[in-house]
């Protein structure tokens, strides 16, 4: 697989995503977006175009469309930084471009690049007119067979706890919901979903202490607008992954 990577991809928050791409494909890097369009017209085709943007409005729609005209058959995916997470509500997101935030990249890239390699349809190959909901539904995997595995959901918000428990149930996994960490250990939990709220040193400490009550489980932290330092702190505290609640994909 061959990927054209362009835009502001040298930022620290994109380092893991760029490393992931380099492990899974041949990556051609072109720093300037209009130069990327020129490059695409002269070189052999690529399978995927990734545009890294650190903030809303950093690259115009006309620049994106120039790239699309130069490579009409290659999906264009936006690799987006933390400042882009409110753009869907208050900005002007690029139409027809799949949005993937820096902290979501690993799992989604591995899944979609495998589909591209096999010629299978996926979220990133949806028509340009597909809505974000249609893209999400196209990538959703129905209930997996988790057998007797048990999930635990820890959240101070009853609605979020109920929603996460429903997601687990849809995957065929029963879930218990808790308002805060339990006083004693709970055995038999395979997956812990921890709603951390707004990231802070106190939130990281609370998660680290709470994780001790669920021996042997893998923990996923959900946080509000996590930054690179926040993700590193939660991972160091024992989390298997950190997801933003702005755009959670299951």
mmCIF file of C-alpha atoms in Angstrom:
data_model
loop_
_atom_site.group_PDB
_atom_site.id
_atom_site.type_symbol
_atom_site.label_atom_id
_atom_site.label_comp_id
_atom_site.label_asym_id
_atom_site.label_seq_id
_atom_site.Cartn_x
_atom_site.Cartn_y
_atom_site.Cartn_z
ATOM 1 C CA UNK A 1 0.000 0.000 0.000
ATOM 2 C CA UNK A 2 1.189 3.516 -0.842
ATOM 3 C CA UNK A 3 0.177 6.584 1.172
ATOM 4 C CA UNK A 4 0.720 10.268 0.436
ATOM 5 C CA UNK A 5 1.120 12.154 3.719
ATOM 6 C CA UNK A 6 0.927 15.939 3.598
ATOM 7 C CA UNK A 7 0.142 18.922 5.781
ATOM 8 C CA UNK A 8 1.361 19.661 9.310
ATOM 9 C CA UNK A 9 2.383 16.073 10.069
ATOM 10 C CA UNK A 10 5.641 16.934 11.853
ATOM 11 C CA UNK A 11 3.862 17.993 15.053
ATOM 12 C CA UNK A 12 4.534 15.897 18.160
ATOM 13 C CA UNK A 13 0.890 14.874 18.552
ATOM 14 C CA UNK A 14 1.006 13.146 15.157
ATOM 15 C CA UNK A 15 4.190 11.173 15.839
ATOM 16 C CA UNK A 16 2.494 7.891 16.775
ATOM 17 C CA UNK A 17 0.106 8.114 13.829
ATOM 18 C CA UNK A 18 2.959 8.696 11.372
ATOM 19 C CA UNK A 19 4.907 5.792 12.866
ATOM 20 C CA UNK A 20 1.826 3.572 12.508
ATOM 21 C CA UNK A 21 1.485 4.497 8.840
ATOM 22 C CA UNK A 22 5.159 3.820 8.183
ATOM 23 C CA UNK A 23 4.860 0.321 9.661
ATOM 24 C CA UNK A 24 1.849 -0.554 7.519
ATOM 25 C CA UNK A 25 2.603 1.002 4.155
ATOM 26 C CA UNK A 26 5.015 2.931 1.962
ATOM 27 C CA UNK A 27 4.611 6.586 3.002
ATOM 28 C CA UNK A 28 5.522 9.442 0.682
ATOM 29 C CA UNK A 29 5.799 12.761 2.564
ATOM 30 C CA UNK A 30 5.103 16.106 0.900
ATOM 31 C CA UNK A 31 5.090 19.043 3.300
ATOM 32 C CA UNK A 32 3.100 21.621 1.304
ATOM 33 C CA UNK A 33 -0.459 20.850 0.282
ATOM 34 C CA UNK A 34 -0.424 22.531 -3.145
ATOM 35 C CA UNK A 35 2.867 20.745 -3.860
ATOM 36 C CA UNK A 36 1.109 17.473 -2.981
ATOM 37 C CA UNK A 37 -1.444 18.093 -5.733
ATOM 38 C CA UNK A 38 1.358 18.730 -8.240
ATOM 39 C CA UNK A 39 3.184 15.604 -7.074
ATOM 40 C CA UNK A 40 0.082 13.452 -7.524
ATOM 41 C CA UNK A 41 -0.324 14.593 -11.126
ATOM 42 C CA UNK A 42 3.228 13.547 -12.012
ATOM 43 C CA UNK A 43 3.840 10.385 -9.999
ATOM 44 C CA UNK A 44 2.253 6.935 -9.930
ATOM 45 C CA UNK A 45 -1.083 6.644 -8.069
ATOM 46 C CA UNK A 46 -1.385 6.240 -4.309
ATOM 47 C CA UNK A 47 -3.928 4.186 -2.368
ATOM 48 C CA UNK A 48 -4.627 6.801 0.318
ATOM 49 C CA UNK A 49 -4.064 10.516 0.933
ATOM 50 C CA UNK A 50 -3.664 11.706 4.549
ATOM 51 C CA UNK A 51 -3.816 15.433 5.333
ATOM 52 C CA UNK A 52 -2.564 16.347 8.815
ATOM 53 C CA UNK A 53 -4.103 19.501 10.285
ATOM 54 C CA UNK A 54 -3.359 20.933 13.717
ATOM 55 C CA UNK A 55 -6.149 23.524 13.827
ATOM 56 C CA UNK A 56 -9.409 24.394 12.026
ATOM 57 C CA UNK A 57 -8.992 26.450 8.884
ATOM 58 C CA UNK A 58 -5.320 25.586 8.495
ATOM 59 C CA UNK A 59 -5.981 24.316 4.964
ATOM 60 C CA UNK A 60 -8.743 25.571 2.698
ATOM 61 C CA UNK A 61 -11.366 23.542 0.900
ATOM 62 C CA UNK A 62 -9.887 24.649 -2.443
ATOM 63 C CA UNK A 63 -6.556 23.087 -1.444
ATOM 64 C CA UNK A 64 -8.302 19.830 -0.519
ATOM 65 C CA UNK A 65 -10.239 19.809 -3.779
ATOM 66 C CA UNK A 66 -7.032 20.310 -5.766
ATOM 67 C CA UNK A 67 -5.638 17.176 -4.132
ATOM 68 C CA UNK A 68 -8.880 15.310 -4.838
ATOM 69 C CA UNK A 69 -8.774 16.264 -8.540
ATOM 70 C CA UNK A 70 -5.187 15.064 -8.749
ATOM 71 C CA UNK A 71 -6.055 11.696 -7.157
ATOM 72 C CA UNK A 72 -9.792 11.106 -7.714
ATOM 73 C CA UNK A 73 -9.677 7.397 -6.826
ATOM 74 C CA UNK A 74 -7.744 7.698 -3.555
ATOM 75 C CA UNK A 75 -9.675 8.286 -0.314
ATOM 76 C CA UNK A 76 -8.679 11.454 1.546
ATOM 77 C CA UNK A 77 -8.489 11.205 5.331
ATOM 78 C CA UNK A 78 -7.900 14.098 7.705
ATOM 79 C CA UNK A 79 -5.476 13.376 10.556
ATOM 80 C CA UNK A 80 -6.607 16.014 13.042
ATOM 81 C CA UNK A 81 -5.068 17.574 16.124
ATOM 82 C CA UNK A 82 -6.665 18.452 19.439
ATOM 83 C CA UNK A 83 -7.756 21.927 18.371
ATOM 84 C CA UNK A 84 -9.945 20.443 15.620
ATOM 85 C CA UNK A 85 -12.272 18.542 17.966
ATOM 86 C CA UNK A 86 -14.918 21.293 18.107
ATOM 87 C CA UNK A 87 -14.883 22.020 14.394
ATOM 88 C CA UNK A 88 -17.920 19.879 13.581
ATOM 89 C CA UNK A 89 -20.085 22.216 15.678
ATOM 90 C CA UNK A 90 -18.469 25.619 15.213
ATOM 91 C CA UNK A 91 -16.238 25.449 12.141
ATOM 92 C CA UNK A 92 -16.293 24.489 8.468
ATOM 93 C CA UNK A 93 -15.038 20.901 8.189
ATOM 94 C CA UNK A 94 -13.962 19.650 4.767
ATOM 95 C CA UNK A 95 -16.884 17.863 3.071
ATOM 96 C CA UNK A 96 -16.229 14.358 1.822
ATOM 97 C CA UNK A 97 -13.149 13.909 4.022
ATOM 98 C CA UNK A 98 -13.118 11.292 6.792
ATOM 99 C CA UNK A 99 -12.040 12.847 10.076
ATOM 100 C CA UNK A 100 -9.736 10.896 12.396
ATOM 101 C CA UNK A 101 -8.292 12.537 15.494
ATOM 102 C CA UNK A 102 -4.687 11.837 16.439
ATOM 103 C CA UNK A 103 -5.655 9.688 19.451
ATOM 104 C CA UNK A 104 -8.026 7.540 17.333
ATOM 105 C CA UNK A 105 -5.603 6.788 14.535
ATOM 106 C CA UNK A 106 -4.016 3.466 15.502
ATOM 107 C CA UNK A 107 -7.033 1.144 15.595
ATOM 108 C CA UNK A 108 -8.905 2.801 12.745
ATOM 109 C CA UNK A 109 -5.896 2.931 10.451
ATOM 110 C CA UNK A 110 -5.072 -0.744 10.970
ATOM 111 C CA UNK A 111 -8.662 -1.739 10.246
ATOM 112 C CA UNK A 112 -9.104 0.450 7.172
ATOM 113 C CA UNK A 113 -5.705 -0.163 5.577
ATOM 114 C CA UNK A 114 -6.384 -3.911 5.769
ATOM 115 C CA UNK A 115 -9.669 -3.378 3.927
ATOM 116 C CA UNK A 116 -8.000 -1.198 1.313
ATOM 117 C CA UNK A 117 -5.308 -3.817 0.763
ATOM 118 C CA UNK A 118 -7.950 -6.512 0.176
ATOM 119 C CA UNK A 119 -10.168 -4.311 -1.976
ATOM 120 C CA UNK A 120 -12.987 -4.485 0.575
ATOM 121 C CA UNK A 121 -15.345 -1.550 1.214
ATOM 122 C CA UNK A 122 -14.806 0.325 4.458
ATOM 123 C CA UNK A 123 -15.450 3.599 6.221
ATOM 124 C CA UNK A 124 -12.719 5.419 4.285
ATOM 125 C CA UNK A 125 -14.006 4.310 0.877
ATOM 126 C CA UNK A 126 -17.567 5.573 1.347
ATOM 127 C CA UNK A 127 -19.001 7.958 -1.307
ATOM 128 C CA UNK A 128 -18.160 11.644 -0.868
ATOM 129 C CA UNK A 129 -21.802 12.353 -0.030
ATOM 130 C CA UNK A 130 -21.865 9.876 2.901
ATOM 131 C CA UNK A 131 -22.698 11.454 6.254
ATOM 132 C CA UNK A 132 -20.643 10.856 9.407
ATOM 133 C CA UNK A 133 -23.457 8.595 10.675
ATOM 134 C CA UNK A 134 -23.353 6.515 7.478
ATOM 135 C CA UNK A 135 -19.587 6.216 7.727
ATOM 136 C CA UNK A 136 -19.889 5.061 11.325
ATOM 137 C CA UNK A 137 -22.531 2.456 10.476
ATOM 138 C CA UNK A 138 -20.415 1.152 7.591
ATOM 139 C CA UNK A 139 -17.539 0.451 9.969
ATOM 140 C CA UNK A 140 -19.559 -0.997 12.833
ATOM 141 C CA UNK A 141 -18.989 -4.614 13.668
ATOM 142 C CA UNK A 142 -21.998 -6.385 15.067
ATOM 143 C CA UNK A 143 -21.996 -8.304 18.333
ATOM 144 C CA UNK A 144 -18.856 -10.312 18.916
ATOM 145 C CA UNK A 145 -18.884 -13.550 20.839
ATOM 146 C CA UNK A 146 -17.331 -12.595 24.161
ATOM 147 C CA UNK A 147 -18.627 -15.647 26.023
ATOM 148 C CA UNK A 148 -18.604 -15.101 29.761
ATOM 149 C CA UNK A 149 -16.410 -12.001 29.720
ATOM 150 C CA UNK A 150 -17.609 -9.172 31.952
ATOM 151 C CA UNK A 151 -17.226 -5.406 31.520
ATOM 152 C CA UNK A 152 -17.298 -2.739 34.200
ATOM 153 C CA UNK A 153 -18.305 0.875 33.559
ATOM 154 C CA UNK A 154 -17.234 3.587 36.006
ATOM 155 C CA UNK A 155 -18.845 7.002 35.529
ATOM 156 C CA UNK A 156 -20.353 9.754 37.645
ATOM 157 C CA UNK A 157 -22.833 10.422 34.835
ATOM 158 C CA UNK A 158 -25.771 8.003 34.815
ATOM 159 C CA UNK A 159 -26.570 8.631 31.141
ATOM 160 C CA UNK A 160 -23.006 7.959 30.002
ATOM 161 C CA UNK A 161 -22.824 4.854 32.187
ATOM 162 C CA UNK A 162 -26.060 3.532 30.683
ATOM 163 C CA UNK A 163 -24.906 4.273 27.153
ATOM 164 C CA UNK A 164 -21.580 2.484 27.634
ATOM 165 C CA UNK A 165 -23.299 -0.498 29.248
ATOM 166 C CA UNK A 166 -25.652 -0.671 26.248
ATOM 167 C CA UNK A 167 -22.656 -0.692 23.887
ATOM 168 C CA UNK A 168 -21.168 -3.600 25.819
ATOM 169 C CA UNK A 169 -24.475 -5.453 25.693
ATOM 170 C CA UNK A 170 -24.664 -4.945 21.930
ATOM 171 C CA UNK A 171 -21.267 -6.616 21.717
ATOM 172 C CA UNK A 172 -22.601 -9.604 23.658
ATOM 173 C CA UNK A 173 -20.803 -8.655 26.867
ATOM 174 C CA UNK A 174 -22.692 -8.076 30.145
ATOM 175 C CA UNK A 175 -21.656 -4.958 32.065
ATOM 176 C CA UNK A 176 -21.907 -3.626 35.589
ATOM 177 C CA UNK A 177 -22.080 0.133 36.150
ATOM 178 C CA UNK A 178 -20.488 1.911 39.099
ATOM 179 C CA UNK A 179 -20.637 5.492 40.273
ATOM 180 C CA UNK A 180 -16.986 5.920 41.203
ATOM 181 C CA UNK A 181 -14.391 3.295 42.030
ATOM 182 C CA UNK A 182 -15.539 0.444 44.297
ATOM 183 C CA UNK A 183 -14.321 0.230 47.888
ATOM 184 C CA UNK A 184 -13.000 -3.304 47.386
ATOM 185 C CA UNK A 185 -11.683 -5.461 44.582
ATOM 186 C CA UNK A 186 -14.021 -6.814 41.896
ATOM 187 C CA UNK A 187 -12.772 -10.021 40.294
ATOM 188 C CA UNK A 188 -13.723 -11.416 36.902
ATOM 189 C CA UNK A 189 -13.839 -8.110 34.994
ATOM 190 C CA UNK A 190 -12.142 -8.356 31.585
ATOM 191 C CA UNK A 191 -12.659 -4.799 30.331
ATOM 192 C CA UNK A 192 -12.974 -1.586 32.317
ATOM 193 C CA UNK A 193 -14.468 1.538 30.723
ATOM 194 C CA UNK A 194 -13.486 4.516 32.870
ATOM 195 C CA UNK A 195 -15.154 7.900 32.316
ATOM 196 C CA UNK A 196 -12.445 10.322 33.468
ATOM 197 C CA UNK A 197 -14.192 13.554 32.521
ATOM 198 C CA UNK A 198 -11.919 16.555 32.017
ATOM 199 C CA UNK A 199 -8.282 15.371 32.180
ATOM 200 C CA UNK A 200 -6.246 16.546 35.154
ATOM 201 C CA UNK A 201 -3.582 15.223 37.505
ATOM 202 C CA UNK A 202 -6.337 14.407 39.973
ATOM 203 C CA UNK A 203 -8.320 12.479 37.334
ATOM 204 C CA UNK A 204 -5.238 10.438 36.424
ATOM 205 C CA UNK A 205 -4.584 9.639 40.093
ATOM 206 C CA UNK A 206 -8.213 8.600 40.626
ATOM 207 C CA UNK A 207 -8.022 6.274 37.635
ATOM 208 C CA UNK A 208 -4.739 4.751 38.779
ATOM 209 C CA UNK A 209 -6.127 4.048 42.252
ATOM 210 C CA UNK A 210 -9.406 2.735 40.871
ATOM 211 C CA UNK A 211 -7.712 0.407 38.419
ATOM 212 C CA UNK A 212 -6.213 -1.507 41.341
ATOM 213 C CA UNK A 213 -9.708 -2.666 42.256
ATOM 214 C CA UNK A 214 -10.053 -4.548 38.939
ATOM 215 C CA UNK A 215 -7.106 -6.966 38.843
ATOM 216 C CA UNK A 216 -6.171 -8.437 35.482
ATOM 217 C CA UNK A 217 -8.469 -6.293 33.325
ATOM 218 C CA UNK A 218 -7.740 -4.028 30.366
ATOM 219 C CA UNK A 219 -8.876 -0.448 30.901
ATOM 220 C CA UNK A 220 -10.017 2.123 28.361
ATOM 221 C CA UNK A 221 -10.258 5.738 29.533
ATOM 222 C CA UNK A 222 -12.818 8.133 28.060
ATOM 223 C CA UNK A 223 -11.881 11.781 28.511
ATOM 224 C CA UNK A 224 -13.086 15.231 27.492
ATOM 225 C CA UNK A 225 -10.721 16.802 24.946
ATOM 226 C CA UNK A 226 -7.555 14.855 25.870
ATOM 227 C CA UNK A 227 -4.232 16.357 24.810
ATOM 228 C CA UNK A 228 -1.001 14.509 24.088
ATOM 229 C CA UNK A 229 0.269 14.928 27.663
ATOM 230 C CA UNK A 230 -3.049 13.669 29.053
ATOM 231 C CA UNK A 231 -2.921 10.526 26.924
ATOM 232 C CA UNK A 232 0.641 9.808 27.989
ATOM 233 C CA UNK A 233 -0.326 10.237 31.661
ATOM 234 C CA UNK A 234 -3.275 7.845 31.469
ATOM 235 C CA UNK A 235 -1.247 5.270 29.541
ATOM 236 C CA UNK A 236 1.511 5.496 32.142
ATOM 237 C CA UNK A 237 -1.129 4.982 34.846
ATOM 238 C CA UNK A 238 -2.170 1.673 33.278
ATOM 239 C CA UNK A 239 -4.729 2.459 30.566
ATOM 240 C CA UNK A 240 -4.705 0.273 27.453
ATOM 241 C CA UNK A 241 -6.129 3.177 25.452
ATOM 242 C CA UNK A 242 -7.599 6.667 25.730
ATOM 243 C CA UNK A 243 -10.593 7.862 23.716
ATOM 244 C CA UNK A 244 -12.100 11.305 23.394
ATOM 245 C CA UNK A 245 -15.800 11.526 24.198
ATOM 246 C CA UNK A 246 -16.159 14.121 21.434
ATOM 247 C CA UNK A 247 -16.045 11.458 18.738
ATOM 248 C CA UNK A 248 -15.970 7.961 20.209
ATOM 249 C CA UNK A 249 -16.008 5.094 17.676
ATOM 250 C CA UNK A 250 -16.836 1.519 18.710
#
